[in-house]
Protein backbone atom coordinates (compact mmCIF):
# COMPACT_ATOMS: atom_id res chain seq x y z
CA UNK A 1 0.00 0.00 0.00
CA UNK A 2 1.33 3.03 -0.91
CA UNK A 3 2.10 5.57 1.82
CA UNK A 4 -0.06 8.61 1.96
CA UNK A 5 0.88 12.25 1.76
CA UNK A 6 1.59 13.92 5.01
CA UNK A 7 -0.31 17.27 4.77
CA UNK A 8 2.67 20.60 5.45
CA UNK A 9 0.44 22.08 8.07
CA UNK A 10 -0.05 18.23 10.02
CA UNK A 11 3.89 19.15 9.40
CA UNK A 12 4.01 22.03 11.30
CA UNK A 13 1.92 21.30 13.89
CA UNK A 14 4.30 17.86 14.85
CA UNK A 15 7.00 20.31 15.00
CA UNK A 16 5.21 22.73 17.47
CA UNK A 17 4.08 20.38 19.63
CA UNK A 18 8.21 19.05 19.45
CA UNK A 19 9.25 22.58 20.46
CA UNK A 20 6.40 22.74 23.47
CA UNK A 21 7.68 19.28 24.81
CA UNK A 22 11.39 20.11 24.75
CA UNK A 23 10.37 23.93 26.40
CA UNK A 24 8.54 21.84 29.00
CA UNK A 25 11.40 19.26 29.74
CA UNK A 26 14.02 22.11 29.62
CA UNK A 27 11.54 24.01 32.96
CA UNK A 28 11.38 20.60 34.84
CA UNK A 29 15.15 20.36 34.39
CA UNK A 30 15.41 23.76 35.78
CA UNK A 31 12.95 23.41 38.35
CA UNK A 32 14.36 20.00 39.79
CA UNK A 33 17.80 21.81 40.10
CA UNK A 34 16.61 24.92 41.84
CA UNK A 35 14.23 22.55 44.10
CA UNK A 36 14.52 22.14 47.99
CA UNK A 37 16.20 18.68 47.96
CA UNK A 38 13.98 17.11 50.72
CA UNK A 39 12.93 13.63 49.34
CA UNK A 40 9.30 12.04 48.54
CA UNK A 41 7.96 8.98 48.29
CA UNK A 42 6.58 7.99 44.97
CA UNK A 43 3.40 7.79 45.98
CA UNK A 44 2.93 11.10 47.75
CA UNK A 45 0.80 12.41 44.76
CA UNK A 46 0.88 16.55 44.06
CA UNK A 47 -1.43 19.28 45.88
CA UNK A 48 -1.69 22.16 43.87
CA UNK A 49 -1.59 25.49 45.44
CA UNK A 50 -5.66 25.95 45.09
CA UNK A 51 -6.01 23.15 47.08
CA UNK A 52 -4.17 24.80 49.58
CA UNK A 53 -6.36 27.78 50.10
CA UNK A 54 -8.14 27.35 52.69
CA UNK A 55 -12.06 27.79 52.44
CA UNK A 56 -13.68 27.36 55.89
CA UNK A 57 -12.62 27.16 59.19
CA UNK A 58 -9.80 24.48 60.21
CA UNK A 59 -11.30 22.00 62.60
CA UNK A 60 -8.12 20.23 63.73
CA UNK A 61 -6.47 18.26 66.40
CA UNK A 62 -2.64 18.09 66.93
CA UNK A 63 -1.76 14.99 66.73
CA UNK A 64 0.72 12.94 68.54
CA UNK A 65 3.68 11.27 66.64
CA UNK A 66 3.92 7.89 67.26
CA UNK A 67 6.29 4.95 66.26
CA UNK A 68 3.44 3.77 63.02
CA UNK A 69 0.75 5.19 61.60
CA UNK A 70 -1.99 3.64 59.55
CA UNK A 71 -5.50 4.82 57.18
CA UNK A 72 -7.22 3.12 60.37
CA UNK A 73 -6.00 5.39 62.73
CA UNK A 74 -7.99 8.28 61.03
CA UNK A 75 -11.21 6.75 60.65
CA UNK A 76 -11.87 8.23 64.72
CA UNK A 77 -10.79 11.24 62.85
CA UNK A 78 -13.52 11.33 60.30
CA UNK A 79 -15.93 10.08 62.35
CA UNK A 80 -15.40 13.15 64.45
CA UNK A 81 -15.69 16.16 61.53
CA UNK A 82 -11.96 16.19 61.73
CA UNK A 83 -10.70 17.92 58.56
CA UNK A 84 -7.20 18.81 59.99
CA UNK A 85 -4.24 17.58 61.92
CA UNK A 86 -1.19 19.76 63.36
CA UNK A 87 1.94 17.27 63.20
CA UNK A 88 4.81 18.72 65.32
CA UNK A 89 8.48 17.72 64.92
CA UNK A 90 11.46 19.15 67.16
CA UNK A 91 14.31 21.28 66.89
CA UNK A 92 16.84 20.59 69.91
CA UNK A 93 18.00 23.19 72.10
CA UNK A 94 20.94 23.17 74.90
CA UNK A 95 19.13 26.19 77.11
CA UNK A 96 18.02 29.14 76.49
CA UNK A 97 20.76 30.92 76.35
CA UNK A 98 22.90 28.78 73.89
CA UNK A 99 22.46 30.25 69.96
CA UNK A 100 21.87 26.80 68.58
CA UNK A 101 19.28 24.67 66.98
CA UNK A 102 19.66 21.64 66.03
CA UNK A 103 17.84 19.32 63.70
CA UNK A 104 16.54 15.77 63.97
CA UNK A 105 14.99 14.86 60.62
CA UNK A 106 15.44 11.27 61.44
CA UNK A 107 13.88 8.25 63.81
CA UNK A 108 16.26 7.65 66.64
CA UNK A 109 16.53 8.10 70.51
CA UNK A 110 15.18 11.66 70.70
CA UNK A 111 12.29 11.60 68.90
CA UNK A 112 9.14 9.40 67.79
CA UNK A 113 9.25 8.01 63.71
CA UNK A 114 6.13 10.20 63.50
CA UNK A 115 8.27 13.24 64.26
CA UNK A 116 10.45 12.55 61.41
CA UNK A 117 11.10 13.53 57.84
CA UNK A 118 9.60 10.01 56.50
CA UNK A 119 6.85 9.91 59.37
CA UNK A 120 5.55 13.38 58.79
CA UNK A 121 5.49 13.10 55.45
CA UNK A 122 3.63 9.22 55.23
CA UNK A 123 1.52 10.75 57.64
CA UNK A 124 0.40 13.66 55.88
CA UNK A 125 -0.06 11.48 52.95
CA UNK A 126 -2.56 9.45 55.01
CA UNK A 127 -4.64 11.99 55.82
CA UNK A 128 -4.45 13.54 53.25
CA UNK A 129 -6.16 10.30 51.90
CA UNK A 130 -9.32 11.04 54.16
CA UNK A 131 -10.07 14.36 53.13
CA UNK A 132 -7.73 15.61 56.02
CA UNK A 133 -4.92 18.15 55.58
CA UNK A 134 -1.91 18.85 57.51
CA UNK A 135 -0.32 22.20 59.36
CA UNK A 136 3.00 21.78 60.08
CA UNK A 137 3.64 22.91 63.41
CA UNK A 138 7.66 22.80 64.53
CA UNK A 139 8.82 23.32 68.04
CA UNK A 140 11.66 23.97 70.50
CA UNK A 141 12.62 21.35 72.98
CA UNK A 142 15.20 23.22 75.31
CA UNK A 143 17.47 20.33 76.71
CA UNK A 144 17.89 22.14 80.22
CA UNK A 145 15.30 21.03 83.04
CA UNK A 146 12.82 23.45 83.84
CA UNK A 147 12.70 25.68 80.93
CA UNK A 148 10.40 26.48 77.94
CA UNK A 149 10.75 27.88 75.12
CA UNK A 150 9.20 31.28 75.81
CA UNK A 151 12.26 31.28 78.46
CA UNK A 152 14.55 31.49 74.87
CA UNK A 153 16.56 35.04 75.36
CA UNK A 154 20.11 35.42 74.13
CA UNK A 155 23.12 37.43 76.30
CA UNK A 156 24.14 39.60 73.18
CA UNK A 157 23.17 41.02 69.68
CA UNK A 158 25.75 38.64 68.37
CA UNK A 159 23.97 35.63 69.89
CA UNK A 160 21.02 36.89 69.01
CA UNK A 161 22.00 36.95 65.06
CA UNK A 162 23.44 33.33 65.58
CA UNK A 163 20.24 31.84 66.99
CA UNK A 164 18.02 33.48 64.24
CA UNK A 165 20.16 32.17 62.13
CA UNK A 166 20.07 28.63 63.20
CA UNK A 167 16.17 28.81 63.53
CA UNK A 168 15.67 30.15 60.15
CA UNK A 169 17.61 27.08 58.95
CA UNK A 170 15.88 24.81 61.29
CA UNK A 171 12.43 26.11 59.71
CA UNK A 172 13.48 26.63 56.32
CA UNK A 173 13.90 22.83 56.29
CA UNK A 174 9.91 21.96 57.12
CA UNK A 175 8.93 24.79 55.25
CA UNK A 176 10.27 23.12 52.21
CA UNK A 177 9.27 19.91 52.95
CA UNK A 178 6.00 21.24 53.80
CA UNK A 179 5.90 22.66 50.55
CA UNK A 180 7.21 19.90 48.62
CA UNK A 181 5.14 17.13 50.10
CA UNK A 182 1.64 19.31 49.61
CA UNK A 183 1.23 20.54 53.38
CA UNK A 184 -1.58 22.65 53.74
CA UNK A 185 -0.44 25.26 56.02
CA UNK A 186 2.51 25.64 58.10
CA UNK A 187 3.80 27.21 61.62
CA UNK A 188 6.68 29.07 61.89
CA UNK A 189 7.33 29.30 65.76
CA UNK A 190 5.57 28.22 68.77
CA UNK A 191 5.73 29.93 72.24
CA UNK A 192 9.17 32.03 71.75
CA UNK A 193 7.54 34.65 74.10
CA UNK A 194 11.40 36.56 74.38
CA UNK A 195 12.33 36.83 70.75
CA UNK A 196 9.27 38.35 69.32
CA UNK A 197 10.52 41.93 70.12
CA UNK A 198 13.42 41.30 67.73
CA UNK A 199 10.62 42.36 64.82
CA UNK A 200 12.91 42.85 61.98
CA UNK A 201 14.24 39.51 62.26
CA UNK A 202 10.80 37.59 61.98
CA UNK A 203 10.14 39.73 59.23
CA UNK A 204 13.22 38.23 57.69
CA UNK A 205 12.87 34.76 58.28
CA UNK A 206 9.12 35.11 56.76
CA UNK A 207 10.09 36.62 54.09
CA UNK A 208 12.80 34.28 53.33
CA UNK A 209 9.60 30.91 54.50
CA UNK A 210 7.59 32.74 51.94
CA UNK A 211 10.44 32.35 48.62
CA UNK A 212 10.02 28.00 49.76
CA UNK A 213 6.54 27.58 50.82
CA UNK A 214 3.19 29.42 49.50
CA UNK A 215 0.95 27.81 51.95
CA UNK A 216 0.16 30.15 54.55
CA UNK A 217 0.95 30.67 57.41
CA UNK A 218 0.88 31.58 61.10
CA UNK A 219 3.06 31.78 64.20
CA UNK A 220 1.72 30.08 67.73
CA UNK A 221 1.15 33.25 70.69
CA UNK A 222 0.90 32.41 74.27
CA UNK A 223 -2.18 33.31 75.80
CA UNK A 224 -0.23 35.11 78.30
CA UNK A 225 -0.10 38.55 76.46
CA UNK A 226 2.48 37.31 74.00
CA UNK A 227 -0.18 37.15 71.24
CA UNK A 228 -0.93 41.10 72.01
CA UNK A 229 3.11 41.72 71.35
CA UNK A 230 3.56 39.82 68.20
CA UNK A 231 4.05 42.67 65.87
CA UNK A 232 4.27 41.24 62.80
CA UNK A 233 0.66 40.03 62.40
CA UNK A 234 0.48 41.38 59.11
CA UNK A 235 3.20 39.62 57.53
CA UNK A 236 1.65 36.23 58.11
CA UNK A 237 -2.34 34.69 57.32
CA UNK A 238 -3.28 33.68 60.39
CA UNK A 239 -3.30 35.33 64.39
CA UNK A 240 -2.19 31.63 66.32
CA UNK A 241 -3.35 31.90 69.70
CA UNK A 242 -2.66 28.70 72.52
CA UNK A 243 -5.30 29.64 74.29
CA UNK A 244 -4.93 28.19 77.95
CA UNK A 245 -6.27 31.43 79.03
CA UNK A 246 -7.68 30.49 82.93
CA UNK A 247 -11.49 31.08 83.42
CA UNK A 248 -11.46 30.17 86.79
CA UNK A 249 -10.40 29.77 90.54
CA UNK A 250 -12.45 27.20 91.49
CA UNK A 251 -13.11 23.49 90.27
CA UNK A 252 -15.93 22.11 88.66
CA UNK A 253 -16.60 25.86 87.61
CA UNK A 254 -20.01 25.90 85.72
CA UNK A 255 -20.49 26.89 82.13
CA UNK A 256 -22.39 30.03 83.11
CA UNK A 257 -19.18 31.22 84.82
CA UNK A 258 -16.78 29.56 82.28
CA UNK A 259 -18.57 31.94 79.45
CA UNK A 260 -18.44 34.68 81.71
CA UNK A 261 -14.71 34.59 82.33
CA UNK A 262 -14.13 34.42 78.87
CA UNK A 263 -15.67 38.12 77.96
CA UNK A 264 -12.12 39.22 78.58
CA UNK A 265 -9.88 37.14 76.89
CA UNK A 266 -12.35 37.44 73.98
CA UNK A 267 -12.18 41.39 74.05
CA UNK A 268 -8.33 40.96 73.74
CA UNK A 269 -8.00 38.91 71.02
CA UNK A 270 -11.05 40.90 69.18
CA UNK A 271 -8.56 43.91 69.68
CA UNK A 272 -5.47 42.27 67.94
CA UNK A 273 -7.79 40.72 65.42
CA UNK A 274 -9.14 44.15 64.33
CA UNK A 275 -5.50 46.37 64.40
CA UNK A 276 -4.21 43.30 61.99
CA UNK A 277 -7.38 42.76 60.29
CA UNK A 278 -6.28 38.80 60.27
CA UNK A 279 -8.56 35.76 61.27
CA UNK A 280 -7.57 34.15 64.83
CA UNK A 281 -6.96 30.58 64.66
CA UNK A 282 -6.36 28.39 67.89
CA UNK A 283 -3.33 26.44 67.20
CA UNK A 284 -3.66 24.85 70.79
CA UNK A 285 -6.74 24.02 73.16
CA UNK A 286 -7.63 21.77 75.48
CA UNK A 287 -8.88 21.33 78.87
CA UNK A 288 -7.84 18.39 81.37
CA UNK A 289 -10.00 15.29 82.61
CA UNK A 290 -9.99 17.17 85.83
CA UNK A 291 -11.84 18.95 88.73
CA UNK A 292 -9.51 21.39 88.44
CA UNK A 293 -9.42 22.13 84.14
CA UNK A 294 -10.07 25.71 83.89
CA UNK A 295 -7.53 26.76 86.58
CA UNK A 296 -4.39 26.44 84.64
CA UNK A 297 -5.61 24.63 81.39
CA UNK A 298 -1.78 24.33 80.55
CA UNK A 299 -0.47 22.35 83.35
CA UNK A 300 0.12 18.74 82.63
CA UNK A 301 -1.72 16.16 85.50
CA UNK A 302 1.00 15.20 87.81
CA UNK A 303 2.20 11.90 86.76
CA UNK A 304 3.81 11.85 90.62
CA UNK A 305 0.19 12.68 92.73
CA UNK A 306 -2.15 10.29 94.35
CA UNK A 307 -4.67 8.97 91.64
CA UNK A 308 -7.59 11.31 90.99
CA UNK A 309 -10.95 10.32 89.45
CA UNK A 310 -11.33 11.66 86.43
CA UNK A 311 -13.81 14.61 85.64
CA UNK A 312 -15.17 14.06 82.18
CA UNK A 313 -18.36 16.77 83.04
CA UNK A 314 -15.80 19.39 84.02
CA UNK A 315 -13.69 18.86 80.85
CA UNK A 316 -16.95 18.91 78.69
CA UNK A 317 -18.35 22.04 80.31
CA UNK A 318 -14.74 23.77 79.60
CA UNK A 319 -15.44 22.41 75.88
CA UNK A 320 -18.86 23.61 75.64
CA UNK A 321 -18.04 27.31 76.59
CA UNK A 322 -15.38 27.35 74.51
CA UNK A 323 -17.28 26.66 71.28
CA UNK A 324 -20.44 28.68 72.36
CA UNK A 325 -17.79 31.92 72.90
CA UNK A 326 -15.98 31.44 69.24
CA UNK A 327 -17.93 29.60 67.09
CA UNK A 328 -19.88 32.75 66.38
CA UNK A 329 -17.54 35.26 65.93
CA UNK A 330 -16.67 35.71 61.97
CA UNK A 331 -12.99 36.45 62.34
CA UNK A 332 -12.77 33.15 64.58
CA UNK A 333 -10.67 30.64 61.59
CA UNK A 334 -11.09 27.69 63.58
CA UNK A 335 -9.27 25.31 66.78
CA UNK A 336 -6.50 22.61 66.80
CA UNK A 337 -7.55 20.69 69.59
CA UNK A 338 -5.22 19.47 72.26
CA UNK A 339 -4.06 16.54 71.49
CA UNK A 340 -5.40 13.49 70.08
CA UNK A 341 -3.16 10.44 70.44
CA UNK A 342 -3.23 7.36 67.13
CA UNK A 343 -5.31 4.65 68.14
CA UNK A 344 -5.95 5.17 71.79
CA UNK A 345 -8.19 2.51 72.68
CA UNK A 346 -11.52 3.04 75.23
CA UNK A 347 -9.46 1.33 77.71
CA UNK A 348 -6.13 3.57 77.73
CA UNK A 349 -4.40 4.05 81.17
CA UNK A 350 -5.35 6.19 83.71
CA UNK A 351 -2.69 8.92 83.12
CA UNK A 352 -4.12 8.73 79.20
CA UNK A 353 -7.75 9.50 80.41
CA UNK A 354 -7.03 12.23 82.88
CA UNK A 355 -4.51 14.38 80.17
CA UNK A 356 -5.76 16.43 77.67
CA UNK A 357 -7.44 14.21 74.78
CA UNK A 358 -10.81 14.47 74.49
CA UNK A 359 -10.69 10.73 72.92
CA UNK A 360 -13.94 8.49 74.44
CA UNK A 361 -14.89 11.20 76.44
CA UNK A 362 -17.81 13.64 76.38
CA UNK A 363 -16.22 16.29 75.41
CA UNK A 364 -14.95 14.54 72.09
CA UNK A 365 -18.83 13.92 71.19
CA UNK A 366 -18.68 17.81 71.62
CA UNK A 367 -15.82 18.46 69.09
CA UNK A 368 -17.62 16.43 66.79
CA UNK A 369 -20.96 18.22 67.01
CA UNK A 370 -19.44 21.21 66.69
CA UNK A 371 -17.03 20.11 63.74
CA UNK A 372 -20.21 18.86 61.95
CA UNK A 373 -21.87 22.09 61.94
């Protein structure tokens, strides 16, 4: 059979869609040179950047790294109107003095295979899976006993420059693998009460987050009066409050007096929220399984005292107030509740169901009614 013709402008178009395919090679070339080299698996999919605006408030739990994590161990979440998770990994400190930060992107000794490069990125996929997307949430550990990291202040302006430094490295790193593995939004710095006066610095280090990740983002305020400090508000998308404000002196306080002592820690944030004009988001809140919950919401049950029932009313009343005070404000961008533990069964141990998870507890049947709204 005798080979027909082939038409000039069939031709043509051949060789324009050659040129288009070599253009297109010649970008990815250029793109997976220039790329933040932090690795993916090959099944970690893409998110494209409208995916990552976020419509809707974020009704999220931050979640506890673990040494596994499965699709099972979200079902609870879905079940519950989750529709985010904050994963946290660590940067190592010496004290709060010493100008370095170290990173631990690996499994090992110091830190949980959740809290690592492959475990927060498997885990993100997971969710992500579910319908559930991830903020990336790093923090401080400070190695010295009985300090924090809003206890972080340097001796000098020299040490000061070094540890900026070192913790625009340490988040540079998860913002680009936040960015390269699809993470929906991402904090830059939790609780660093001491260094938020240093103004032109943060503005630095976001502006240098923003050229590697174009999620957005927020930076986690103590409830103390650190979120009235922050200064650069504007810079970033959300206001990130931990809100352990106390709401009372007493225990078993009563809702009517729980949603009266939060008129004032309302007003404040209302404040903030309108000189920034940014939505508040609760990167942390949670309430004990305690008589004694709304005292000091951020204290820890003493793993050391005698064995105390547990207060699951007091914990839901805390949880009910809280909703019923944000829920209708319009600024209010939503609540990553503290924390929610992978696969904690009904019959976890006693120091499990007097800490902060909600998990088989009343006020989890709260979350959930209020996440489903």
């Amino acid at each position: 059979m005798m080979a027909t013709p082939f038409p000039v402008a069939h031709r043509v178009a051949w060789l324009l869609a050659g040129v288009l395919v070599l253009a297109m090679v010649a970008v990815a070339a250029l793109q997976q040179h220039t790329a933040p080299r932090v690795s993916v698996p090959a099944d970690a999919g893409e998110t494209s950047a409208a995916t990552r605006r976020v419509a809707g408030r974020l009704l999220g739990v931050n979640w506890v790294a673990a040494d596994s994590a499965s699709s099972q161990d979200m079902e609870p979440l879905v079940r519950a109107h989750v529709t985010w998770i904050a994963q946290t990994p660590f940067g190592w400190q010496p004290d709060a003095a010493q100008p370095q930060v170290r990173l631990h992107t690996g499994a090992g000794s110091r830190n949980y295979w959740g809290e690592s490069d492959r475990g927060l990125i498997r885990t993100a996929l997971l969710a992500r899976q579910r319908g559930i997307r991830t903020m990336l949430k790093p923090h401080l550990w400070l190695r010295s006993g009985g300090t924090w990291p809003g206890d972080v202040s340097m001796r000098s302006e020299a040490d000061w420059q070094q540890w900026f430094a070192a913790y625009t490295t340490f988040i540079v790193h998860y913002a680009a693998l936040a960015e390269t593995n699809g993470m929906e939004a991402l904090c830059i710095g939790t609780e660093l009460e001491k260094t938020v006066s240093h103004e032109a610095e943060w503005r630095a280090l976001i502006e240098r987050v923003r050229q590697v990740y174009h999620g957005p983002l927020t930076y986690a305020a103590n409830w103390s009066g650190e979120f009235e400090q922050v200064k650069f508000w504007d810079a970033l998308d959300y206001i990130g409050v931990q809100a352990y404000f106390p709401l009372s002196t007493t225990e078993r306080p009563t809702k009517a007096a729980l949603l009266k002592a939060w008129r004032t820690p309302l007003a404040r944030m209302a404040a903030v929220q309108k000189r920034y004009g940014k939505p508040v988001l609760f990167t942390e809140a949670g309430y004990k399984t305690t008589p004694d919950a709304a005292i000091q919401p951020w204290v820890w049950p003493d793993r050391n005292a005698l064995p105390t029932t547990p207060d699951e009313t007091t914990q839901r009343v805390c949880y009910e107030a809280m909703f019923e005070t944000f829920w209708p404000q319009p600024w209010f961008q939503g609540i990553f509740i503290w924390k929610w533990y992978p696969g904690l069964q009904p019959s976890g141990s006693a120091r499990r169901h007097l800490d902060f998870t909600p998990q088989h507890k009343p006020a989890e049947q709260v979350m959930a009614q209020w996440y489903g709204k």
